Tab-separated table of C-alpha atoms in Angstrom:
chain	number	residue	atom	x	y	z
A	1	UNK	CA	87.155	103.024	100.089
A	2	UNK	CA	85.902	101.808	96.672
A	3	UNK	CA	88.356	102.349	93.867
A	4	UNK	CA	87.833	101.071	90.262
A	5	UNK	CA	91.077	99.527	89.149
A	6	UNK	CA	91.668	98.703	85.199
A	7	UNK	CA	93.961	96.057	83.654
A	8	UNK	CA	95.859	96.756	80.166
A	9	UNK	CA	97.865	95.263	77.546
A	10	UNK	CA	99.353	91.684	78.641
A	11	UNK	CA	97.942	92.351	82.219
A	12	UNK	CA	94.346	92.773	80.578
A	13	UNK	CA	95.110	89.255	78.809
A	14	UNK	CA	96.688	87.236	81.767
A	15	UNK	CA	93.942	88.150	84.644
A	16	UNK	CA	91.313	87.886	82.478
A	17	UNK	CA	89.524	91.022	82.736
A	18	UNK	CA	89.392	94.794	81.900
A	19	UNK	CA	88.420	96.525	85.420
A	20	UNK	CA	86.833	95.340	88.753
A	21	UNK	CA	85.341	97.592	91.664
A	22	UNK	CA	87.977	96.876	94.598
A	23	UNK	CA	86.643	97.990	98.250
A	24	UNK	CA	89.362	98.018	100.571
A	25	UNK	CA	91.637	100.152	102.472
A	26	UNK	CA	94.782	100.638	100.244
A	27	UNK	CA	97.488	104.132	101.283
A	28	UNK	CA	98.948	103.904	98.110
A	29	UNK	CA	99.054	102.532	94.552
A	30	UNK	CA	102.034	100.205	95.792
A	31	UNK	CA	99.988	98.546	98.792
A	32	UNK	CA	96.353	97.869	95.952
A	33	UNK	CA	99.262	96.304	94.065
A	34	UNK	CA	100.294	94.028	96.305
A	35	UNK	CA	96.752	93.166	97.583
A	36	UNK	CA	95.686	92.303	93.872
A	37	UNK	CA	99.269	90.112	93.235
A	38	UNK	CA	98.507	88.311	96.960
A	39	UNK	CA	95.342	86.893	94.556
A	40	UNK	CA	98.050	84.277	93.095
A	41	UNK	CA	97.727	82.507	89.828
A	42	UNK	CA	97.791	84.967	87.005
A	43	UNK	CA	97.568	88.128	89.230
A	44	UNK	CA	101.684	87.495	90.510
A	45	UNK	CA	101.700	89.347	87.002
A	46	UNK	CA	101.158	92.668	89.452
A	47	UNK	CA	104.163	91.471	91.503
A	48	UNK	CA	106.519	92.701	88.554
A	49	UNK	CA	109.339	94.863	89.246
A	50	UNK	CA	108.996	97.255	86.478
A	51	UNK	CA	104.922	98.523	85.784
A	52	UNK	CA	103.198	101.405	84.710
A	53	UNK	CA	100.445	102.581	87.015
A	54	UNK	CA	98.236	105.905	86.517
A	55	UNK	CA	95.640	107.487	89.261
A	56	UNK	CA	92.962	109.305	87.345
A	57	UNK	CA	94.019	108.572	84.681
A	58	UNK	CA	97.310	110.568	85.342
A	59	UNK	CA	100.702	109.059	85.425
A	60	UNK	CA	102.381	107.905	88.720
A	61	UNK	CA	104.395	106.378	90.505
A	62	UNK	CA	103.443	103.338	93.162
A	63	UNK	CA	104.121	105.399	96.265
A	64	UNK	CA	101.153	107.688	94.428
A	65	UNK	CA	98.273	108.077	97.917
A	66	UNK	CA	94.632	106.870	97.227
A	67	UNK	CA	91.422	108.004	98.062
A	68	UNK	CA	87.751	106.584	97.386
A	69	UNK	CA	86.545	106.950	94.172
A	70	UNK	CA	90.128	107.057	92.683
A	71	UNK	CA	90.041	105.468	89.381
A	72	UNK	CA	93.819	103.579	89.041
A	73	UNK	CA	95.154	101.599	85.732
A	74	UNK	CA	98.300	98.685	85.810
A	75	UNK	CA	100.013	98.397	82.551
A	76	UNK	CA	103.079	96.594	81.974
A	77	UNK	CA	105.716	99.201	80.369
A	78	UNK	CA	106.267	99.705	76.407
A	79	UNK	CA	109.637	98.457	74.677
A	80	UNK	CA	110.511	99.458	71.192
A	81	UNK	CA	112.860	98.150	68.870
């Protein structure tokens, strides 16, 4: 499976880089997560409770399935005051 993942906001800044090509074998946006946030260093950033995730570039949650060619964004959620 090759999926092409992209990085926003503060996660953008603290891994250091838009998007990558990951090849792998990932069931769901929640197991990709983990296998990016088991990189250490600035990729624990993934390991936070509370994200924002989309699957072609549709809004989901981390339980969301993936196939190849899926194109999946992490992006920390928006506060307001």
């Amino acid at each position: 499976m090759k999926l092409t993942v992209h990085y926003f906001s503060r996660y953008r800044e603290t891994v250091g880089r838009d998007a990558e090509v990951i090849e792998g074998q990932f069931a769901s946006l929640d197991q990709l997560r983990q296998h990016l946030a088991g990189r250490s260093g600035a990729w624990q950033v993934l390991a936070e409770q509370h994200l924002m995730c989309a699957r072609n570039q549709d809004m989901c949650g981390l339980d969301e399935p993936l196939k190849d060619g899926d194109e999946v964004a992490f992006f920390p959620t928006v506060t307001g005051g």
